[in-house]
mmCIF file of C-alpha atoms in Angstrom:
data_model
loop_
_atom_site.group_PDB
_atom_site.id
_atom_site.type_symbol
_atom_site.label_atom_id
_atom_site.label_comp_id
_atom_site.label_asym_id
_atom_site.label_seq_id
_atom_site.Cartn_x
_atom_site.Cartn_y
_atom_site.Cartn_z
ATOM 1 C CA LYS A 73 115.816 95.406 90.053
ATOM 2 C CA ASN A 74 116.639 96.449 93.576
ATOM 3 C CA GLU A 75 116.384 93.730 96.207
ATOM 4 C CA VAL A 76 115.346 94.971 99.640
ATOM 5 C CA GLU A 77 115.931 92.780 102.672
ATOM 6 C CA GLN A 78 114.698 93.517 106.179
ATOM 7 C CA SER A 79 115.591 91.921 109.460
ATOM 8 C CA PRO A 80 114.237 90.663 111.678
ATOM 9 C CA GLN A 81 110.957 89.530 110.098
ATOM 10 C CA ASN A 82 109.299 89.332 113.510
ATOM 11 C CA LEU A 83 110.263 90.976 116.779
ATOM 12 C CA THR A 84 108.614 90.802 120.191
ATOM 13 C CA ALA A 85 109.961 93.019 122.950
ATOM 14 C CA GLN A 86 109.007 94.398 126.328
ATOM 15 C CA GLU A 87 107.816 97.939 126.862
ATOM 16 C CA GLY A 88 110.726 100.304 127.301
ATOM 17 C CA GLU A 89 113.238 98.320 125.270
ATOM 18 C CA PHE A 90 115.389 99.850 122.544
ATOM 19 C CA ILE A 91 114.353 98.473 119.155
ATOM 20 C CA THR A 92 116.415 98.220 115.972
ATOM 21 C CA ILE A 93 115.120 97.161 112.569
ATOM 22 C CA ASN A 94 117.547 96.775 109.704
ATOM 23 C CA CYS A 95 117.217 97.201 105.957
ATOM 24 C CA SER A 96 119.703 96.459 103.196
ATOM 25 C CA TYR A 97 119.360 96.943 99.463
ATOM 26 C CA SER A 98 121.326 95.762 96.465
ATOM 27 C CA VAL A 99 121.507 98.734 94.073
ATOM 28 C CA GLY A 100 122.237 102.423 94.571
ATOM 29 C CA ILE A 101 119.199 104.521 95.415
ATOM 30 C CA SER A 102 118.070 108.129 95.421
ATOM 31 C CA ALA A 103 116.030 107.831 98.625
ATOM 32 C CA LEU A 104 114.879 105.358 101.258
ATOM 33 C CA HIS A 105 111.570 105.400 103.095
ATOM 34 C CA TRP A 106 110.508 103.865 106.367
ATOM 35 C CA LEU A 107 106.782 103.148 106.495
ATOM 36 C CA GLN A 108 104.506 102.093 109.337
ATOM 37 C CA GLN A 109 101.374 99.967 109.045
ATOM 38 C CA HIS A 110 99.119 99.251 112.019
ATOM 39 C CA PRO A 111 96.953 96.096 111.967
ATOM 40 C CA GLY A 112 94.076 96.537 109.548
ATOM 41 C CA GLY A 113 95.208 100.042 108.893
ATOM 42 C CA GLY A 114 96.720 102.194 106.254
ATOM 43 C CA ILE A 115 100.361 102.846 105.532
ATOM 44 C CA VAL A 116 102.108 106.036 106.545
ATOM 45 C CA SER A 117 105.565 107.300 105.742
ATOM 46 C CA LEU A 118 107.689 107.867 108.852
ATOM 47 C CA PHE A 119 110.908 109.039 107.240
ATOM 48 C CA MET A 120 112.437 109.749 103.880
ATOM 49 C CA LEU A 121 116.253 109.580 103.879
ATOM 50 C CA SER A 122 118.886 110.184 101.279
ATOM 51 C CA SER A 123 121.816 110.519 103.683
ATOM 52 C CA GLY A 124 122.705 110.702 107.353
ATOM 53 C CA LYS A 125 120.168 110.529 110.126
ATOM 54 C CA LYS A 126 116.710 111.804 110.989
ATOM 55 C CA LYS A 127 114.860 111.886 114.309
ATOM 56 C CA HIS A 128 111.178 112.265 115.050
ATOM 57 C CA GLY A 129 110.164 111.872 118.659
ATOM 58 C CA ARG A 130 111.287 108.418 119.813
ATOM 59 C CA LEU A 131 112.052 107.265 116.277
ATOM 60 C CA ILE A 132 115.486 107.564 114.686
ATOM 61 C CA ALA A 133 116.406 106.510 111.162
ATOM 62 C CA THR A 134 119.915 106.270 109.771
ATOM 63 C CA ILE A 135 121.298 105.414 106.371
ATOM 64 C CA ASN A 136 124.773 104.435 105.149
ATOM 65 C CA ILE A 137 124.797 104.926 101.390
ATOM 66 C CA GLN A 138 128.206 103.281 100.896
ATOM 67 C CA GLU A 139 127.136 100.131 102.729
ATOM 68 C CA LYS A 140 123.602 100.169 101.252
ATOM 69 C CA HIS A 141 122.094 99.834 104.696
ATOM 70 C CA SER A 142 119.568 101.648 106.849
ATOM 71 C CA SER A 143 118.324 101.190 110.389
ATOM 72 C CA LEU A 144 115.183 102.285 112.189
ATOM 73 C CA HIS A 145 115.489 102.663 115.954
ATOM 74 C CA ILE A 146 112.729 103.085 118.504
ATOM 75 C CA THR A 147 113.720 104.329 121.937
ATOM 76 C CA ALA A 148 111.614 103.660 125.051
ATOM 77 C CA SER A 149 109.277 101.416 123.080
ATOM 78 C CA HIS A 150 105.568 101.431 123.891
ATOM 79 C CA PRO A 151 102.720 99.026 123.020
ATOM 80 C CA ARG A 152 101.339 101.611 120.591
ATOM 81 C CA ASP A 153 104.530 101.125 118.543
ATOM 82 C CA SER A 154 103.287 97.639 117.679
ATOM 83 C CA ALA A 155 102.953 97.620 113.901
ATOM 84 C CA VAL A 156 104.577 96.419 110.704
ATOM 85 C CA TYR A 157 107.553 98.549 109.670
ATOM 86 C CA ILE A 158 108.402 98.544 105.994
ATOM 87 C CA CYS A 159 111.573 99.701 104.304
ATOM 88 C CA ALA A 160 111.206 100.950 100.721
ATOM 89 C CA VAL A 161 113.739 102.356 98.274
ATOM 90 C CA LEU A 162 113.463 104.735 95.374
ATOM 91 C CA SER A 163 115.763 104.045 92.447
ATOM 92 C CA GLY A 164 116.391 106.118 89.369
ATOM 93 C CA GLY A 165 113.813 108.701 88.386
ATOM 94 C CA GLY A 166 111.115 107.092 90.460
ATOM 95 C CA ALA A 167 108.357 106.780 87.871
ATOM 96 C CA ASP A 168 107.720 103.162 88.816
ATOM 97 C CA GLY A 169 107.757 104.061 92.477
ATOM 98 C CA LEU A 170 109.273 102.262 95.408
ATOM 99 C CA THR A 171 110.626 98.767 95.895
ATOM 100 C CA PHE A 172 109.512 97.368 99.235
ATOM 101 C CA GLY A 173 110.934 95.029 101.798
ATOM 102 C CA LYS A 174 108.568 92.423 103.221
ATOM 103 C CA GLY A 175 108.253 94.239 106.508
ATOM 104 C CA THR A 176 109.109 93.660 110.154
ATOM 105 C CA HIS A 177 106.234 92.723 112.417
ATOM 106 C CA LEU A 178 106.894 94.374 115.793
ATOM 107 C CA ILE A 179 104.984 93.569 118.966
ATOM 108 C CA ILE A 180 105.684 95.518 122.152
ATOM 109 C CA GLN A 181 104.312 93.821 125.239
ATOM 110 C CA PRO A 182 103.333 95.857 128.307
ATOM 111 C CA ASP B 132 96.735 113.970 105.798
ATOM 112 C CA ALA B 133 97.037 113.755 102.037
ATOM 113 C CA GLY B 134 93.782 113.750 100.129
ATOM 114 C CA ILE B 135 93.612 110.244 98.762
ATOM 115 C CA THR B 136 90.587 107.981 98.966
ATOM 116 C CA GLN B 137 89.851 104.493 97.731
ATOM 117 C CA SER B 138 86.496 102.933 96.951
ATOM 118 C CA PRO B 139 85.082 100.541 97.708
ATOM 119 C CA ARG B 140 86.871 99.791 100.961
ATOM 120 C CA HIS B 141 85.499 96.272 101.168
ATOM 121 C CA LYS B 142 84.047 94.060 98.459
ATOM 122 C CA VAL B 143 83.108 90.422 98.065
ATOM 123 C CA THR B 144 82.615 89.268 94.507
ATOM 124 C CA GLU B 145 82.182 86.042 92.610
ATOM 125 C CA THR B 146 84.762 84.415 90.383
ATOM 126 C CA GLY B 147 84.464 85.605 86.801
ATOM 127 C CA THR B 148 82.828 88.939 87.541
ATOM 128 C CA PRO B 149 84.454 92.258 86.665
ATOM 129 C CA VAL B 150 85.538 94.533 89.505
ATOM 130 C CA THR B 151 86.704 98.142 89.445
ATOM 131 C CA LEU B 152 88.516 99.866 92.279
ATOM 132 C CA ARG B 153 88.769 103.637 92.295
ATOM 133 C CA CYS B 154 91.518 105.850 93.646
ATOM 134 C CA HIS B 155 90.793 109.553 93.936
ATOM 135 C CA GLN B 156 93.308 112.251 94.925
ATOM 136 C CA THR B 157 92.970 115.937 95.620
ATOM 137 C CA GLU B 158 96.734 116.658 95.744
ATOM 138 C CA ASN B 159 97.345 117.047 91.989
ATOM 139 C CA HIS B 160 100.253 114.574 92.209
ATOM 140 C CA ARG B 161 101.625 113.312 88.918
ATOM 141 C CA TYR B 162 102.346 109.714 89.914
ATOM 142 C CA MET B 163 99.716 107.213 90.989
ATOM 143 C CA TYR B 164 100.174 103.538 91.825
ATOM 144 C CA TRP B 165 98.185 100.414 92.510
ATOM 145 C CA TYR B 166 99.752 97.819 94.810
ATOM 146 C CA ARG B 167 98.534 94.575 96.231
ATOM 147 C CA GLN B 168 99.617 93.318 99.638
ATOM 148 C CA ASP B 169 99.682 89.627 100.446
ATOM 149 C CA PRO B 170 101.197 87.722 103.383
ATOM 150 C CA GLY B 171 104.786 86.745 102.677
ATOM 151 C CA HIS B 172 105.089 89.049 99.676
ATOM 152 C CA GLY B 173 104.814 92.550 100.968
ATOM 153 C CA LEU B 174 103.635 95.280 98.631
ATOM 154 C CA ARG B 175 103.854 94.516 94.941
ATOM 155 C CA LEU B 176 103.282 96.947 92.101
ATOM 156 C CA ILE B 177 100.392 96.164 89.754
ATOM 157 C CA HIS B 178 100.283 99.234 87.505
ATOM 158 C CA TYR B 179 101.354 102.820 87.717
ATOM 159 C CA SER B 180 100.621 106.115 86.009
ATOM 160 C CA TYR B 181 102.905 109.051 85.329
ATOM 161 C CA GLY B 182 100.240 111.327 83.876
ATOM 162 C CA VAL B 183 96.806 111.446 82.296
ATOM 163 C CA LYS B 184 96.477 108.512 79.882
ATOM 164 C CA ASP B 185 100.097 107.494 80.664
ATOM 165 C CA THR B 186 100.237 104.147 82.393
ATOM 166 C CA ASP B 187 102.598 101.197 82.588
ATOM 167 C CA LYS B 188 102.736 97.689 83.984
ATOM 168 C CA GLY B 189 104.266 96.638 87.263
ATOM 169 C CA GLU B 190 105.557 93.263 88.354
ATOM 170 C CA VAL B 191 102.142 91.611 88.899
ATOM 171 C CA SER B 192 99.987 93.146 86.154
ATOM 172 C CA ASP B 193 98.475 89.964 84.654
ATOM 173 C CA GLY B 194 94.685 89.996 84.987
ATOM 174 C CA TYR B 195 94.535 93.721 85.735
ATOM 175 C CA SER B 196 94.023 96.846 83.650
ATOM 176 C CA VAL B 197 94.048 100.524 84.593
ATOM 177 C CA SER B 198 92.863 103.837 83.280
ATOM 178 C CA ARG B 199 93.593 107.431 84.122
ATOM 179 C CA SER B 200 91.407 109.872 82.224
ATOM 180 C CA LYS B 201 91.812 112.667 84.779
ATOM 181 C CA THR B 202 94.701 113.675 87.034
ATOM 182 C CA GLU B 203 92.692 112.908 90.143
ATOM 183 C CA ASP B 204 91.350 109.434 89.307
ATOM 184 C CA PHE B 205 93.150 106.131 88.762
ATOM 185 C CA LEU B 206 90.968 103.087 88.187
ATOM 186 C CA LEU B 207 92.023 99.458 88.611
ATOM 187 C CA THR B 208 89.908 96.851 86.840
ATOM 188 C CA LEU B 209 89.877 93.116 87.275
ATOM 189 C CA GLU B 210 88.256 92.015 84.013
ATOM 190 C CA SER B 211 87.321 88.577 85.320
ATOM 191 C CA ALA B 212 88.096 88.143 88.989
ATOM 192 C CA THR B 213 89.825 84.985 90.209
ATOM 193 C CA SER B 214 90.405 83.689 93.719
ATOM 194 C CA SER B 215 94.128 84.471 93.381
ATOM 195 C CA GLN B 216 93.176 88.144 93.218
ATOM 196 C CA THR B 217 91.787 88.060 96.755
ATOM 197 C CA SER B 218 94.019 90.615 98.417
ATOM 198 C CA VAL B 219 94.295 94.048 99.951
ATOM 199 C CA TYR B 220 94.786 96.731 97.329
ATOM 200 C CA PHE B 221 96.500 100.026 98.075
ATOM 201 C CA CYS B 222 96.587 103.109 95.940
ATOM 202 C CA ALA B 223 99.441 105.577 96.377
ATOM 203 C CA ILE B 224 100.349 109.002 95.055
ATOM 204 C CA SER B 225 103.675 110.756 94.870
ATOM 205 C CA GLU B 226 105.826 113.424 93.354
ATOM 206 C CA TRP B 227 109.430 112.580 92.580
ATOM 207 C CA GLY B 228 112.349 114.494 91.184
ATOM 208 C CA GLN B 229 114.278 117.684 91.707
ATOM 209 C CA GLY B 230 112.357 120.195 93.726
ATOM 210 C CA ALA B 231 109.738 117.629 94.716
ATOM 211 C CA ARG B 232 109.154 116.382 98.232
ATOM 212 C CA ASN B 233 109.976 112.808 97.166
ATOM 213 C CA THR B 234 107.409 111.392 99.502
ATOM 214 C CA ILE B 235 104.528 108.997 99.015
ATOM 215 C CA TYR B 236 101.010 108.828 100.401
ATOM 216 C CA PHE B 237 98.849 105.736 100.591
ATOM 217 C CA GLY B 238 95.123 105.241 100.530
ATOM 218 C CA GLU B 239 93.495 103.280 103.327
ATOM 219 C CA GLY B 240 93.256 100.089 101.320
ATOM 220 C CA SER B 241 90.521 98.089 99.607
ATOM 221 C CA TRP B 242 89.851 94.569 100.877
ATOM 222 C CA LEU B 243 88.727 92.375 97.987
ATOM 223 C CA THR B 244 87.515 88.808 98.420
ATOM 224 C CA VAL B 245 86.801 86.674 95.359
ATOM 225 C CA VAL B 246 84.656 83.615 96.137
#
C-alpha cells in the first residue's frame, strides 16, 4: 500500500507570499494528482502529473519520480487560495483509485 | 464540470436506521468510488466499482454495502447506521489506463449525521 505524506499540515501566510506544499510517497506510481478543497466545498483536481512540471496560472506542480516527491507552488498568493490541498497518487492499474495524503490546510491572510 | 451528483446532500438519521446515498453520473465513466472524509484521516476508500455489478471493498468497508445496477448509478447503503458513520461522503468517477485521461471527478459531498 502506498503511503502518502504531505507537509506542512497547516500553513498560514501573508498575501503575496510564495507558497510551497510538499508530497512524498513510498511506492512507484503511474500518476500523481493535486486536489483543492475549499471550506464546505467539493474537491477539484488541479493537476495530474506523471513526470516533469505543469503550470496553470499562478499554480505550478512538479514531480521527481526517482525521489518519489512532488511539490505544489503558488506564486503571488491571494486570500482566495485559502483551501485544503490534497496530494493523491495512482498506483498500478488504478481500479481501486487514488491513495490520498491527509491534506495541507492553507490560509492566506490579506 | 463533470456530470456527477450526489443525493441527499445533507441527512440526519437515527442510530440503527438504514441509509442510502446515491451517486449519479452522466459521463459514462467506468470507475466509481465512495469515500468518507474525517478530520485527521483524509479521504478513505469505502467501496469502488469497475463496472456494472462489479464492486469491491476499500479500506473502511465494514458496515457499508454498495450496488451498481447501471453504469450511471452507484449506491452506498448503511444497513444500520452508527454514530461512527457520521461523516462527509464523497462519490468520485474516473477513467484510468492507456488512452484515458487518467483524471478523477468528485461529487459535492453528502453530509451525514447519525444521532
